[in-house]
């Protein structure tokens, strides 16, 4: 028997539907704010509020248009508006707007710019075809090749990816090394598999200077890697061979691939580490199908991102992770959860 909706539920639905009609606007306006460098200019004002004329002059923007943009962002608590004198108001930063600064310590601006780029938005239009298994994957259908080949052939998009992964690495590694520093104790050498431009392993070695770091990724990625003290950059293919080390580290790598590919990568990691003392450290989302946590919505959104941007990638539940690890030959593993998108998984041969 069909359940009847109450009038309150019907009214709520009439309001909620507009979130999906105009859902793209928040990403688009935040991208606009990053490109205009609004947060950077406000930060340079030493915490003092900037009036609309002051901010529009500093940005070189049309005051009426900037006013409408700021009104939108303030309503969503991205920036703040405070009184200045008796009849004027000024704009100031918020904790959220500081994450939009181009060079902020915990900036996520590069991630916003990647996900809002035309290349990454186009595959979303093919999501239904992906679900119906019509033709190629969504990204390949949009661009003629998968995301990795596309990045290799398009240096500007490759830079967007590297910059986004680097900004995420700064946030994630700060949390991981602060909360779970013991994970890296006793490790003399560590290979970061799929380490991008080296930011992840560079941060780790700086915080754990006893570790000799190896940043391992595809040759075209390594060619633009940063120089970090204590880090060696090595180009190669993780499906073929991974450099030897005491331990292997993978962050946001396995979710790009299907189970068979993950098992293959993990087997290569097992071959690269000592059988008696080695371990593989994985930083990935673990979807909890029971209790809610603060980042479950992010994990579920990432799963949709994997569907749109990769051929076989997905976010995994605890059970799915244990199946993959067991199939790769790991006999013991531990899961450590903390208030972030990722959990830390330690797997032992």
Short mmCIF file of C-alpha atoms in Angstrom, two decimals:
data_model
loop_
_atom_site.label_atom_id
_atom_site.label_comp_id
_atom_site.label_asym_id
_atom_site.label_seq_id
_atom_site.Cartn_x
_atom_site.Cartn_y
_atom_site.Cartn_z
CA UNK A 1 0.00 0.00 0.00
CA UNK A 2 1.46 3.36 -1.05
CA UNK A 3 2.29 5.70 1.82
CA UNK A 4 0.63 9.10 1.65
CA UNK A 5 2.81 12.21 1.81
CA UNK A 6 1.88 14.87 4.30
CA UNK A 7 1.31 18.45 3.20
CA UNK A 8 4.51 19.41 5.05
CA UNK A 9 6.51 16.81 3.08
CA UNK A 10 5.01 18.04 -0.19
CA UNK A 11 5.88 21.63 0.69
CA UNK A 12 9.44 20.62 1.63
CA UNK A 13 9.80 18.77 -1.68
CA UNK A 14 8.73 21.90 -3.55
CA UNK A 15 11.56 23.80 -1.86
CA UNK A 16 14.16 21.04 -2.10
CA UNK A 17 13.78 20.49 -5.83
CA UNK A 18 15.32 23.91 -6.50
CA UNK A 19 18.59 22.68 -4.99
CA UNK A 20 18.85 20.31 -7.93
CA UNK A 21 17.57 22.72 -10.55
CA UNK A 22 20.32 25.20 -9.66
CA UNK A 23 22.78 22.86 -7.97
CA UNK A 24 25.61 23.84 -10.32
CA UNK A 25 25.55 27.50 -9.28
CA UNK A 26 27.43 27.05 -6.00
CA UNK A 27 30.39 25.39 -7.73
CA UNK A 28 30.35 28.00 -10.50
CA UNK A 29 30.25 31.01 -8.17
CA UNK A 30 32.93 29.56 -5.87
CA UNK A 31 35.11 28.98 -8.94
CA UNK A 32 34.47 32.62 -9.90
CA UNK A 33 35.57 33.76 -6.43
CA UNK A 34 38.80 31.77 -6.74
CA UNK A 35 39.55 33.15 -10.19
CA UNK A 36 38.90 36.72 -9.00
CA UNK A 37 41.13 36.05 -5.93
CA UNK A 38 38.55 37.52 -3.56
CA UNK A 39 39.79 35.54 -0.56
CA UNK A 40 43.42 36.41 -1.28
CA UNK A 41 42.69 40.13 -1.46
CA UNK A 42 40.66 40.11 1.77
CA UNK A 43 43.44 38.18 3.51
CA UNK A 44 46.00 40.76 2.41
CA UNK A 45 43.94 43.44 4.21
CA UNK A 46 45.21 42.21 7.61
CA UNK A 47 41.78 41.20 8.87
CA UNK A 48 40.27 44.66 8.34
CA UNK A 49 36.93 44.68 6.51
CA UNK A 50 36.88 45.93 2.93
CA UNK A 51 33.92 47.92 1.67
CA UNK A 52 32.40 47.17 -1.72
CA UNK A 53 34.18 50.13 -3.40
CA UNK A 54 37.51 49.07 -1.86
CA UNK A 55 37.14 45.42 -2.85
CA UNK A 56 35.87 46.12 -6.36
CA UNK A 57 38.74 48.56 -6.92
CA UNK A 58 41.32 46.04 -5.69
CA UNK A 59 39.87 43.30 -7.90
CA UNK A 60 39.15 45.50 -10.91
CA UNK A 61 35.52 44.36 -10.86
CA UNK A 62 32.19 45.99 -11.61
CA UNK A 63 30.81 47.03 -8.19
CA UNK A 64 27.18 46.07 -8.95
CA UNK A 65 28.16 42.60 -10.22
CA UNK A 66 30.61 42.02 -7.36
CA UNK A 67 27.89 43.02 -4.87
CA UNK A 68 25.60 40.32 -6.25
CA UNK A 69 28.36 37.70 -6.16
CA UNK A 70 29.25 38.58 -2.56
CA UNK A 71 25.59 38.57 -1.53
CA UNK A 72 25.29 35.01 -2.87
CA UNK A 73 28.47 33.84 -1.12
CA UNK A 74 27.67 35.56 2.18
CA UNK A 75 24.24 33.92 2.25
CA UNK A 76 26.07 30.57 2.04
CA UNK A 77 28.44 31.64 4.84
CA UNK A 78 31.50 31.54 2.58
CA UNK A 79 32.38 35.16 3.37
CA UNK A 80 31.14 37.40 6.18
CA UNK A 81 29.68 40.91 6.13
CA UNK A 82 30.11 43.20 9.13
CA UNK A 83 29.24 46.80 9.97
CA UNK A 84 31.76 49.51 9.20
CA UNK A 85 30.80 52.80 10.77
CA UNK A 86 27.14 53.79 10.98
CA UNK A 87 25.85 53.26 7.47
CA UNK A 88 28.35 51.04 5.69
CA UNK A 89 29.32 47.37 5.70
CA UNK A 90 32.51 45.56 4.83
CA UNK A 91 33.56 42.06 3.81
CA UNK A 92 35.87 39.78 5.82
CA UNK A 93 37.14 36.23 5.63
CA UNK A 94 35.58 33.14 7.18
CA UNK A 95 37.21 29.75 7.93
CA UNK A 96 35.60 28.46 4.73
CA UNK A 97 36.72 31.33 2.51
CA UNK A 98 40.33 30.82 3.64
CA UNK A 99 40.18 27.41 1.98
CA UNK A 100 39.65 29.25 -1.32
CA UNK A 101 42.93 31.18 -1.17
CA UNK A 102 45.28 30.27 -3.99
CA UNK A 103 48.25 29.81 -1.64
CA UNK A 104 46.64 29.13 1.74
CA UNK A 105 48.09 26.41 3.97
CA UNK A 106 44.93 24.29 3.73
CA UNK A 107 43.70 25.66 0.42
CA UNK A 108 41.32 23.52 -1.61
CA UNK A 109 41.16 26.05 -4.45
CA UNK A 110 43.06 23.83 -6.89
CA UNK A 111 40.61 21.00 -6.25
CA UNK A 112 37.65 23.26 -7.02
CA UNK A 113 39.35 24.43 -10.23
CA UNK A 114 39.97 20.84 -11.32
CA UNK A 115 36.47 19.54 -10.68
CA UNK A 116 34.86 22.64 -12.22
CA UNK A 117 37.01 22.51 -15.36
CA UNK A 118 35.24 21.85 -18.68
CA UNK A 119 37.13 18.56 -19.04
CA UNK A 120 35.85 17.20 -15.72
CA UNK A 121 32.31 18.56 -16.10
CA UNK A 122 31.68 17.09 -19.56
CA UNK A 123 31.55 13.41 -18.44
CA UNK A 124 28.69 14.10 -16.02
CA UNK A 125 26.38 14.48 -19.00
CA UNK A 126 27.06 10.82 -19.84
CA UNK A 127 26.28 9.33 -16.43
CA UNK A 128 22.98 7.77 -17.51
CA UNK A 129 24.69 6.15 -20.50
CA UNK A 130 27.27 4.74 -18.09
CA UNK A 131 24.50 3.29 -15.94
CA UNK A 132 22.88 1.74 -19.02
CA UNK A 133 26.32 0.51 -20.15
CA UNK A 134 25.93 2.18 -23.52
CA UNK A 135 29.29 2.62 -25.22
CA UNK A 136 32.46 3.81 -23.51
CA UNK A 137 32.86 5.14 -19.97
CA UNK A 138 31.65 8.68 -19.34
CA UNK A 139 35.09 10.34 -19.51
CA UNK A 140 36.16 8.36 -22.58
CA UNK A 141 32.86 9.08 -24.31
CA UNK A 142 33.40 12.82 -23.71
CA UNK A 143 37.09 13.01 -24.61
CA UNK A 144 37.95 9.96 -26.71
CA UNK A 145 40.37 8.47 -24.16
CA UNK A 146 40.53 7.76 -20.45
CA UNK A 147 41.51 10.41 -17.91
CA UNK A 148 45.15 9.20 -17.61
CA UNK A 149 45.87 9.20 -21.35
CA UNK A 150 44.09 12.53 -21.69
CA UNK A 151 46.24 14.04 -18.93
CA UNK A 152 49.43 12.67 -20.51
CA UNK A 153 48.55 14.32 -23.83
CA UNK A 154 47.34 17.63 -22.33
CA UNK A 155 49.92 19.25 -20.03
CA UNK A 156 47.55 21.99 -18.82
CA UNK A 157 45.00 19.44 -17.61
CA UNK A 158 47.77 17.31 -16.14
CA UNK A 159 48.83 20.35 -14.12
CA UNK A 160 45.25 20.84 -12.88
CA UNK A 161 45.24 17.25 -11.63
CA UNK A 162 48.68 17.53 -9.99
CA UNK A 163 47.78 20.82 -8.31
CA UNK A 164 44.50 19.39 -6.99
CA UNK A 165 46.17 16.27 -5.63
CA UNK A 166 48.90 18.39 -4.03
CA UNK A 167 46.41 20.64 -2.22
CA UNK A 168 44.52 17.58 -0.98
CA UNK A 169 47.80 15.99 0.12
CA UNK A 170 48.70 19.00 2.27
CA UNK A 171 45.39 18.75 4.13
CA UNK A 172 45.27 14.96 4.41
CA UNK A 173 48.91 14.37 5.37
CA UNK A 174 48.78 17.04 8.06
CA UNK A 175 45.89 15.18 9.69
CA UNK A 176 47.31 11.68 9.20
CA UNK A 177 50.77 12.49 10.58
CA UNK A 178 49.28 14.35 13.53
CA UNK A 179 46.77 11.69 14.55
CA UNK A 180 48.50 8.50 13.41
CA UNK A 181 52.21 9.31 13.52
CA UNK A 182 52.86 5.80 14.88
CA UNK A 183 51.89 4.38 11.47
CA UNK A 184 55.25 5.58 10.10
CA UNK A 185 57.48 4.66 13.04
CA UNK A 186 60.28 2.20 12.28
CA UNK A 187 60.06 2.70 8.51
CA UNK A 188 63.44 3.37 6.90
CA UNK A 189 62.23 3.78 3.34
CA UNK A 190 58.77 4.34 1.89
CA UNK A 191 57.53 4.37 -1.70
CA UNK A 192 54.54 6.58 -2.44
CA UNK A 193 52.77 4.75 -5.26
CA UNK A 194 50.99 7.19 -7.56
CA UNK A 195 52.53 10.06 -5.62
CA UNK A 196 51.94 12.76 -8.24
CA UNK A 197 54.22 15.77 -7.97
CA UNK A 198 55.77 14.51 -4.72
CA UNK A 199 53.88 16.73 -2.29
CA UNK A 200 52.58 13.80 -0.23
CA UNK A 201 55.91 12.05 0.32
CA UNK A 202 57.68 15.41 0.66
CA UNK A 203 55.42 16.44 3.54
CA UNK A 204 55.77 13.02 5.14
CA UNK A 205 59.58 13.00 5.00
CA UNK A 206 59.68 16.52 6.41
CA UNK A 207 57.56 15.42 9.38
CA UNK A 208 59.29 12.01 9.67
CA UNK A 209 62.90 12.76 8.66
CA UNK A 210 64.06 9.20 9.40
CA UNK A 211 62.23 8.04 6.27
CA UNK A 212 63.91 7.92 2.86
CA UNK A 213 61.13 8.76 0.42
CA UNK A 214 60.53 7.44 -3.09
CA UNK A 215 57.93 9.24 -5.18
CA UNK A 216 56.70 6.81 -7.84
CA UNK A 217 54.37 7.71 -10.70
CA UNK A 218 54.06 7.69 -14.47
CA UNK A 219 57.01 9.30 -16.28
CA UNK A 220 55.00 12.29 -17.57
CA UNK A 221 53.86 13.00 -13.98
CA UNK A 222 57.35 12.65 -12.52
CA UNK A 223 58.74 15.01 -15.17
CA UNK A 224 57.01 17.94 -13.44
CA UNK A 225 57.55 16.78 -9.85
CA UNK A 226 58.85 19.15 -7.18
CA UNK A 227 62.24 18.79 -5.51
CA UNK A 228 61.98 17.65 -1.88
CA UNK A 229 64.81 16.94 0.53
CA UNK A 230 65.05 13.23 1.20
CA UNK A 231 62.84 12.25 -1.74
CA UNK A 232 63.87 10.42 -4.92
CA UNK A 233 61.53 10.61 -7.94
CA UNK A 234 61.12 7.40 -9.96
CA UNK A 235 59.03 7.01 -13.10
CA UNK A 236 57.35 3.75 -14.01
CA UNK A 237 54.14 1.73 -14.18
CA UNK A 238 52.63 0.41 -10.95
CA UNK A 239 51.01 -2.46 -12.84
CA UNK A 240 54.45 -3.74 -13.84
CA UNK A 241 56.90 -3.09 -10.98
CA UNK A 242 57.10 -0.90 -7.88
CA UNK A 243 60.46 0.23 -6.39
CA UNK A 244 61.65 -1.71 -3.35
CA UNK A 245 61.11 -0.10 0.08
CA UNK A 246 60.32 -1.01 3.68
CA UNK A 247 56.71 0.05 3.15
CA UNK A 248 54.40 1.25 0.38
CA UNK A 249 51.92 4.10 0.66
CA UNK A 250 48.88 4.69 -1.54
CA UNK A 251 46.54 7.64 -1.12
CA UNK A 252 43.54 8.06 -3.41
CA UNK A 253 45.02 5.63 -5.94
CA UNK A 254 43.09 2.39 -5.52
CA UNK A 255 39.69 4.09 -5.73
CA UNK A 256 40.51 4.93 -9.36
CA UNK A 257 40.48 1.24 -10.29
CA UNK A 258 38.28 -1.85 -10.32
CA UNK A 259 38.84 -4.77 -7.96
CA UNK A 260 41.03 -6.77 -10.36
CA UNK A 261 43.33 -3.81 -10.97
CA UNK A 262 43.50 -3.06 -7.23
CA UNK A 263 44.47 -6.65 -6.48
CA UNK A 264 47.19 -6.44 -9.13
CA UNK A 265 48.55 -3.16 -7.71
CA UNK A 266 48.53 -4.53 -4.16
CA UNK A 267 50.33 -7.69 -5.27
CA UNK A 268 53.03 -5.50 -6.83
CA UNK A 269 53.25 -3.64 -3.52
CA UNK A 270 53.70 -6.95 -1.69
CA UNK A 271 56.57 -7.81 -4.03
CA UNK A 272 58.22 -4.45 -3.30
CA UNK A 273 58.26 -4.75 0.52
CA UNK A 274 59.94 -7.23 2.89
CA UNK A 275 57.76 -10.26 3.52
CA UNK A 276 58.45 -10.34 7.25
CA UNK A 277 58.53 -6.67 8.28
CA UNK A 278 56.93 -4.77 5.40
CA UNK A 279 53.50 -3.21 5.22
CA UNK A 280 51.26 -1.29 2.86
CA UNK A 281 49.60 1.89 4.13
CA UNK A 282 46.42 2.92 2.32
CA UNK A 283 44.57 6.22 2.75
CA UNK A 284 41.12 5.88 1.18
CA UNK A 285 37.47 6.46 1.98
CA UNK A 286 35.66 3.58 3.66
CA UNK A 287 31.92 3.81 3.10
CA UNK A 288 30.10 2.89 6.29
CA UNK A 289 26.73 1.48 5.29
CA UNK A 290 25.50 1.60 8.87
CA UNK A 291 26.15 4.65 11.03
CA UNK A 292 26.34 8.13 9.59
CA UNK A 293 29.52 10.16 9.95
CA UNK A 294 30.32 13.75 9.04
CA UNK A 295 32.06 12.77 5.82
CA UNK A 296 29.70 10.08 4.52
CA UNK A 297 28.13 12.51 2.05
CA UNK A 298 31.61 13.30 0.73
CA UNK A 299 32.43 9.62 0.35
CA UNK A 300 29.21 8.96 -1.55
CA UNK A 301 29.84 12.00 -3.77
CA UNK A 302 33.35 10.72 -4.48
CA UNK A 303 31.84 7.42 -5.56
CA UNK A 304 29.82 9.30 -8.17
CA UNK A 305 32.99 11.17 -9.22
CA UNK A 306 34.70 7.82 -9.76
CA UNK A 307 31.76 6.70 -11.88
CA UNK A 308 31.96 9.85 -14.03
CA UNK A 309 35.73 10.18 -14.33
CA UNK A 310 37.14 6.65 -14.35
CA UNK A 311 36.40 3.41 -16.18
CA UNK A 312 36.09 1.13 -13.15
CA UNK A 313 36.88 3.20 -10.05
CA UNK A 314 34.68 3.25 -6.96
CA UNK A 315 34.66 3.98 -3.25
CA UNK A 316 34.53 0.81 -1.16
CA UNK A 317 32.85 -0.43 2.00
CA UNK A 318 34.74 -2.17 4.80
CA UNK A 319 33.71 -5.56 3.40
CA UNK A 320 34.81 -4.64 -0.13
CA UNK A 321 38.21 -3.50 1.16
CA UNK A 322 38.73 -6.72 3.12
CA UNK A 323 37.84 -8.77 0.03
CA UNK A 324 40.38 -6.90 -2.11
CA UNK A 325 43.13 -7.10 0.53
CA UNK A 326 42.57 -10.81 1.13
CA UNK A 327 42.58 -11.55 -2.61
CA UNK A 328 45.91 -9.71 -2.90
CA UNK A 329 47.42 -12.03 -0.28
CA UNK A 330 47.45 -9.84 2.82
CA UNK A 331 46.90 -11.87 5.95
CA UNK A 332 46.30 -9.05 8.42
CA UNK A 333 44.98 -5.51 8.18
CA UNK A 334 43.75 -2.77 10.47
CA UNK A 335 41.40 0.14 9.80
CA UNK A 336 41.86 3.47 11.54
CA UNK A 337 39.11 6.07 11.20
CA UNK A 338 39.40 9.78 11.94
CA UNK A 339 37.45 12.93 11.12
CA UNK A 340 38.44 13.18 7.48
CA UNK A 341 37.34 11.80 4.13
CA UNK A 342 39.92 9.02 4.29
CA UNK A 343 40.57 6.21 6.70
CA UNK A 344 44.04 4.71 7.17
CA UNK A 345 44.39 1.01 6.37
CA UNK A 346 47.54 -0.90 7.31
CA UNK A 347 47.97 -4.19 5.46
CA UNK A 348 50.62 -6.84 6.26
CA UNK A 349 51.79 -9.74 4.05
#
